[in-house]
Short mmCIF file of C-alpha atoms in Angstrom, two decimals:
data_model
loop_
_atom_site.label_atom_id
_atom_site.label_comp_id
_atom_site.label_asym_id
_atom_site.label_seq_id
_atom_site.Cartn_x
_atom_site.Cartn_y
_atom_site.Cartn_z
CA UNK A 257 -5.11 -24.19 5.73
CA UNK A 258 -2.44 -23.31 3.17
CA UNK A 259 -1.19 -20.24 2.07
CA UNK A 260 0.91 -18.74 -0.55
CA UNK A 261 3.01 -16.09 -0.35
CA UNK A 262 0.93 -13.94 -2.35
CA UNK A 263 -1.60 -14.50 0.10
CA UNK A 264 0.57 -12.82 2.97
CA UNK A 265 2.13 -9.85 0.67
CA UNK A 266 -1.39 -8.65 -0.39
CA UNK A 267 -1.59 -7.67 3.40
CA UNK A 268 1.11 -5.08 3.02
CA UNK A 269 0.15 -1.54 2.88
CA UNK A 270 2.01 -1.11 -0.27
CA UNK A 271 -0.71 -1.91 -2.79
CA UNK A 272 0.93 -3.19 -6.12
CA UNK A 273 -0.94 -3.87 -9.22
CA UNK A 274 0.09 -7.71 -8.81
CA UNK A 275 -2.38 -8.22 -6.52
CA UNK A 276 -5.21 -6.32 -8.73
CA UNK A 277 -6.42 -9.60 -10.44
CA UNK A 278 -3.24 -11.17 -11.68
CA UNK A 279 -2.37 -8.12 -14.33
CA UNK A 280 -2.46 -4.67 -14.73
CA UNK A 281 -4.68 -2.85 -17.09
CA UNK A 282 -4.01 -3.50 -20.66
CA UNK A 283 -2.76 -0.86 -22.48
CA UNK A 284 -6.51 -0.69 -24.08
CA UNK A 285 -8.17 0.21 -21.38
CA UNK A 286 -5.29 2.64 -19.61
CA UNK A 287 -5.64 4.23 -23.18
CA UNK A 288 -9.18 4.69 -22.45
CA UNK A 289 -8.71 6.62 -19.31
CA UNK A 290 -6.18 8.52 -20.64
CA UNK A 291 -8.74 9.59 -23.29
CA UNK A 292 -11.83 10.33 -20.89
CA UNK A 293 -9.81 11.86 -18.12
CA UNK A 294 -6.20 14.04 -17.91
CA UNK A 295 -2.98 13.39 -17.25
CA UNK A 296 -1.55 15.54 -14.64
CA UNK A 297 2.01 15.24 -12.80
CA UNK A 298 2.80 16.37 -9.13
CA UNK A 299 6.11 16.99 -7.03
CA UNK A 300 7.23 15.33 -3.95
CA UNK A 301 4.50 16.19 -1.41
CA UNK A 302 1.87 17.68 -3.15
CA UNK A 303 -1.91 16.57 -2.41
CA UNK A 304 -3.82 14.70 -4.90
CA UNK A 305 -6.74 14.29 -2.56
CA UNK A 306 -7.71 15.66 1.19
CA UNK A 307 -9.61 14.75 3.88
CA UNK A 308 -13.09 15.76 4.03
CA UNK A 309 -12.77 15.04 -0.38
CA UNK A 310 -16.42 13.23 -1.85
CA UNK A 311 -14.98 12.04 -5.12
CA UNK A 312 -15.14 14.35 -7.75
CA UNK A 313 -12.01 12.51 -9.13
CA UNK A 314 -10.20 9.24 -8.93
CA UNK A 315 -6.75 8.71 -10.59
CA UNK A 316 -5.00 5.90 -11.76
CA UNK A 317 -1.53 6.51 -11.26
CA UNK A 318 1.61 5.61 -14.36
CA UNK A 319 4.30 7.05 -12.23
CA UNK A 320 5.26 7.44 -8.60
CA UNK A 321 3.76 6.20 -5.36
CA UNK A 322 1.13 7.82 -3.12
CA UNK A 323 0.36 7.60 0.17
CA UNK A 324 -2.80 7.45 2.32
CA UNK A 325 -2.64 9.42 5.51
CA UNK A 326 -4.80 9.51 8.85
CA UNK A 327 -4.23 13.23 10.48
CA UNK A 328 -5.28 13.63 14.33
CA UNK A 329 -6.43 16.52 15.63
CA UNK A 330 -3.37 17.02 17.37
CA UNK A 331 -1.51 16.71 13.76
CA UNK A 332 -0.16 13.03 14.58
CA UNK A 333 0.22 11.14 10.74
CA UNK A 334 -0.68 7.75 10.82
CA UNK A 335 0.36 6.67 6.79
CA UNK A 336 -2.03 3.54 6.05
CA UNK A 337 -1.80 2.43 2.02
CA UNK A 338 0.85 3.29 -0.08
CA UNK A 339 -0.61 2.98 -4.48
CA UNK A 340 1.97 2.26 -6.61
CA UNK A 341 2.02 2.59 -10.53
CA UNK A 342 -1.25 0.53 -12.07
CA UNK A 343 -3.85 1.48 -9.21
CA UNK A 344 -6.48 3.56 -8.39
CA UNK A 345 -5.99 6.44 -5.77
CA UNK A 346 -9.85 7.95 -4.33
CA UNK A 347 -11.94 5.24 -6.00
CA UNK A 348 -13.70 4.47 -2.77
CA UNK A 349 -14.79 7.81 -2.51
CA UNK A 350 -15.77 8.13 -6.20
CA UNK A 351 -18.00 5.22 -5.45
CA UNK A 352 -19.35 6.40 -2.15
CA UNK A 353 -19.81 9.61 -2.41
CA UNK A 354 -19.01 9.76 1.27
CA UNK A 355 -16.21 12.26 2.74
CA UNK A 356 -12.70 10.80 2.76
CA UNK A 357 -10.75 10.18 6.46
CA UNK A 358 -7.37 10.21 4.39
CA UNK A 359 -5.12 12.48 2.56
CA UNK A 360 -3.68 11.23 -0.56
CA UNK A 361 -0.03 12.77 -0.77
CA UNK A 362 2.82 12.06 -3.63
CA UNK A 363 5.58 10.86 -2.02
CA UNK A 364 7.82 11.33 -5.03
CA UNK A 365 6.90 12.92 -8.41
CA UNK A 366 3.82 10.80 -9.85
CA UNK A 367 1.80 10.98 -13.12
CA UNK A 368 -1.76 10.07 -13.15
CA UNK A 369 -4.80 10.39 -14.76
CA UNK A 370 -7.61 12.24 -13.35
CA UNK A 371 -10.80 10.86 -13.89
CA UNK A 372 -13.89 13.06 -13.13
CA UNK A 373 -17.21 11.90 -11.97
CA UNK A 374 -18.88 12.71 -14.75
CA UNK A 375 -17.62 9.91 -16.45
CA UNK A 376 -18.93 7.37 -13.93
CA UNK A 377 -20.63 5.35 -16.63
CA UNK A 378 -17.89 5.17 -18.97
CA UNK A 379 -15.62 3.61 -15.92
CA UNK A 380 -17.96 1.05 -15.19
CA UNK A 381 -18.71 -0.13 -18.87
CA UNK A 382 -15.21 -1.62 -19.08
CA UNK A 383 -15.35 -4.26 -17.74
CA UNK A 384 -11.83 -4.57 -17.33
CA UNK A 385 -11.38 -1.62 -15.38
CA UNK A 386 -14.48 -2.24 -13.20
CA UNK A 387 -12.59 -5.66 -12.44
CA UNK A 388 -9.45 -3.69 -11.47
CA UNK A 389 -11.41 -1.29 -9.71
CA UNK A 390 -13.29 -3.81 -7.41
CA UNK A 391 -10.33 -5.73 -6.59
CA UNK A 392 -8.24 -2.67 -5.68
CA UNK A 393 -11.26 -1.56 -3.29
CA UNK A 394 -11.32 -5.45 -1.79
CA UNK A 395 -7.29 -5.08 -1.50
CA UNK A 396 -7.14 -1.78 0.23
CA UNK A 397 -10.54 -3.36 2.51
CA UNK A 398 -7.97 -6.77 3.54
CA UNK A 399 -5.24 -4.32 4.23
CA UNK A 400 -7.43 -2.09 6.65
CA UNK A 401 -8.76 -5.08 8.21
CA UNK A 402 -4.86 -6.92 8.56
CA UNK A 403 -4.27 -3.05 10.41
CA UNK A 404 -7.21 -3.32 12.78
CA UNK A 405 -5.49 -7.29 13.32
CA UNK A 406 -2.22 -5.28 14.25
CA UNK A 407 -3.98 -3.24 16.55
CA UNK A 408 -5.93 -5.66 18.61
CA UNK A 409 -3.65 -8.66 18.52
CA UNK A 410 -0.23 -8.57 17.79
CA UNK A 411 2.66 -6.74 19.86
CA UNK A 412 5.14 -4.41 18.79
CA UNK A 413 7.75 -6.81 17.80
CA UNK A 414 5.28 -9.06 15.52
CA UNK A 415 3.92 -6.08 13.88
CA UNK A 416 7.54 -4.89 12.87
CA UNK A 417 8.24 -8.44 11.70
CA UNK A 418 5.16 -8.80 9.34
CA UNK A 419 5.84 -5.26 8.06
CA UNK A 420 9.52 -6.25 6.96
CA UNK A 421 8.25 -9.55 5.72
CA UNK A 422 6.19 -7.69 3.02
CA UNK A 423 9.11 -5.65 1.97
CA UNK A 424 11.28 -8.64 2.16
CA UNK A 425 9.91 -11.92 0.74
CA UNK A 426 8.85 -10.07 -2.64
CA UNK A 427 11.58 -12.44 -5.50
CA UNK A 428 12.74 -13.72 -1.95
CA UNK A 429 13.93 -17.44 -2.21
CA UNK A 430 12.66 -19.76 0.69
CA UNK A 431 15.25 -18.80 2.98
CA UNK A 432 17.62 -15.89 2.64
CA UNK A 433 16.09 -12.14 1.39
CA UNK A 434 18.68 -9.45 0.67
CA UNK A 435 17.28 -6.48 0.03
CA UNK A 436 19.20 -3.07 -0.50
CA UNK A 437 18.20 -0.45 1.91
CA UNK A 438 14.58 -0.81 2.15
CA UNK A 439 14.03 2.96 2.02
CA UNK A 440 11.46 3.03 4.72
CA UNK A 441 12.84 4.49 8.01
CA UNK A 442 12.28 3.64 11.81
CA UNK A 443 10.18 6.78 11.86
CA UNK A 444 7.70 5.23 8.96
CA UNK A 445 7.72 1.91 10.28
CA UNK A 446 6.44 3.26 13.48
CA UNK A 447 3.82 5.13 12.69
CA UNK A 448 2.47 2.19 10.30
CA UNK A 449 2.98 -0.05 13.52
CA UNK A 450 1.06 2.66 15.54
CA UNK A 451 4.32 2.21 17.94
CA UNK A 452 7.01 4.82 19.44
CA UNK A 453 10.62 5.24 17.46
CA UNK A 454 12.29 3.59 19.86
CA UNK A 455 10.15 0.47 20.34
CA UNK A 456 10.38 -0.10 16.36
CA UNK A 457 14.06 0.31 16.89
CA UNK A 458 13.74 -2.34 19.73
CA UNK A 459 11.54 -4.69 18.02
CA UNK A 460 14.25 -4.76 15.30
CA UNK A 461 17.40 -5.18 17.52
CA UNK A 462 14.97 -8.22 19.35
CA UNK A 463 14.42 -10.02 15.69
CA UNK A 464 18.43 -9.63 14.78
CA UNK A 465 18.65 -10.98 18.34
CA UNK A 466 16.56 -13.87 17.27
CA UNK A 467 18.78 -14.51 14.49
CA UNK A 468 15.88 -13.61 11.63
CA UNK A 469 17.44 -10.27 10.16
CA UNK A 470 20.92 -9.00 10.08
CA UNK A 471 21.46 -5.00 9.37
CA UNK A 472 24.57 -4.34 7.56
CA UNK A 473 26.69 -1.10 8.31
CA UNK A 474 24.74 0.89 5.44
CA UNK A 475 21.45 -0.23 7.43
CA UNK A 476 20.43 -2.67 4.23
CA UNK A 477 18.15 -5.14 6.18
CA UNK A 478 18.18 -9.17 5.24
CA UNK A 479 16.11 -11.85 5.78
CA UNK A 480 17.63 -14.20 7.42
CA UNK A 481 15.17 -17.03 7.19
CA UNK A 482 12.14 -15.13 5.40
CA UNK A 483 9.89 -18.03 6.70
CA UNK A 484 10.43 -17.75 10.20
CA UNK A 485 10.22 -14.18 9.75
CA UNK A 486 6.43 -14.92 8.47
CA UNK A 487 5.90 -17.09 11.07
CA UNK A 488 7.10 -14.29 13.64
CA UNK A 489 4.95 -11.83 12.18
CA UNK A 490 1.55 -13.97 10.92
CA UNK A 491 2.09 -16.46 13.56
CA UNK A 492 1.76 -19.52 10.69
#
């Protein structure tokens, strides 16, 4: 079976409105939301929705990334989906009606639109939104399900290297992917690998040793052959 590379990066738990049907929302329908809901901004940190929430609100985000977040009982984070500008943040639960698992934290200042429930009918008589809606609930279902794959299958070391092949091989050519620092530390990579610091840190030093990344002295990782690193993390 063939694949594309869209096919791997949709996988990634950073959800980008590329993979929401081909195109964002037109600037018709964002217009419309902006009209039946209300824009609202937030600072590093804040929470746009906690655990325990049953969607009262959904919010499609212009600004700023959120993130997704399991909490133990013992406190333990485990981030799982990170929405970026053009996506929907709590429109499972809106849906569902069921209590979240997840908070939904800003990880930088974001503006969004806050849609209440009471306008459930005028959501779903767009079709364009519904469309965008759907498809970000299917996404966010395939990059659950590629976690649970992580879990049960793959070892430290091929987790890592699927991980930095979605934050690599976006604009990558077919061999070489220099990146800038990739802004996500060992500690974040670890908890999204459900894996210790040091084994992330590990993992890495084994797929320099394998000649598929170098780390520069600023810590800016590259690809060094993006589609072995695919192969190291996907296994095809």
């Amino acid at each position: 079976m063939v694949y594309n590379r869209n096919d791997y990066l949709s996988t990634s738990p950073w959800l980008k409105s590329q993979f929401l049907g081909g195109a964002p929302l037109n600037k018709e329908d964002i217009d419309f939301l902006t009209e039946i809901g209300a824009k609202k901004t937030y600072t590093k940190g804040a929470v746009l929705l906690d655990m325990g929430n049953r969607g009262d609100n959904m919010f499609f985000l212009h600004h700023g990334t959120v993130r997704y977040t399991l909490l133990s009982p013992e406190g333990v984070e485990k981030p799982v989906i990170y929405v970026t500008p053009g996506g929907f943040v709590g429109e499972e639960a809106f849906f569902h009606k069921q209590p979240t698992s997840y908070n939904a934290i800003a990880m930088e200042f974001v503006e969004a639109t806050i849609i209440n429930y009471r306008r459930y009918w005028d959501v779903v008589s767009r079709p364009g939104i519904a469309h965008i809606i759907l498809k970000s609930m299917s996404i966010k279902a395939r990059i659950l399900a590629t976690q649970i794959e992580d879990l049960a299958f793959r070892s430290t070391v091929e987790k890592v290297a699927r991980l930095l092949y979605c934050l690599l091989a976006e604009g990558a050519t077919d061999i070489k992917a220099k990146t800038e620092n990739i802004g996500v530390t060992h500690n974040e990579l670890a908890s999204l690998a459900c894996a210790h610091r040091v084994s992330v840190s590990n993992a890495i030093s084994e797929l320099k040793k394998e000649g598929l990344i170098s780390i520069d002295k600023n810590g800016s990782i590259t690809a060094e052959d993006i589609k072995k690193l695919r192969v190291r993390g996907f296994g095809v």
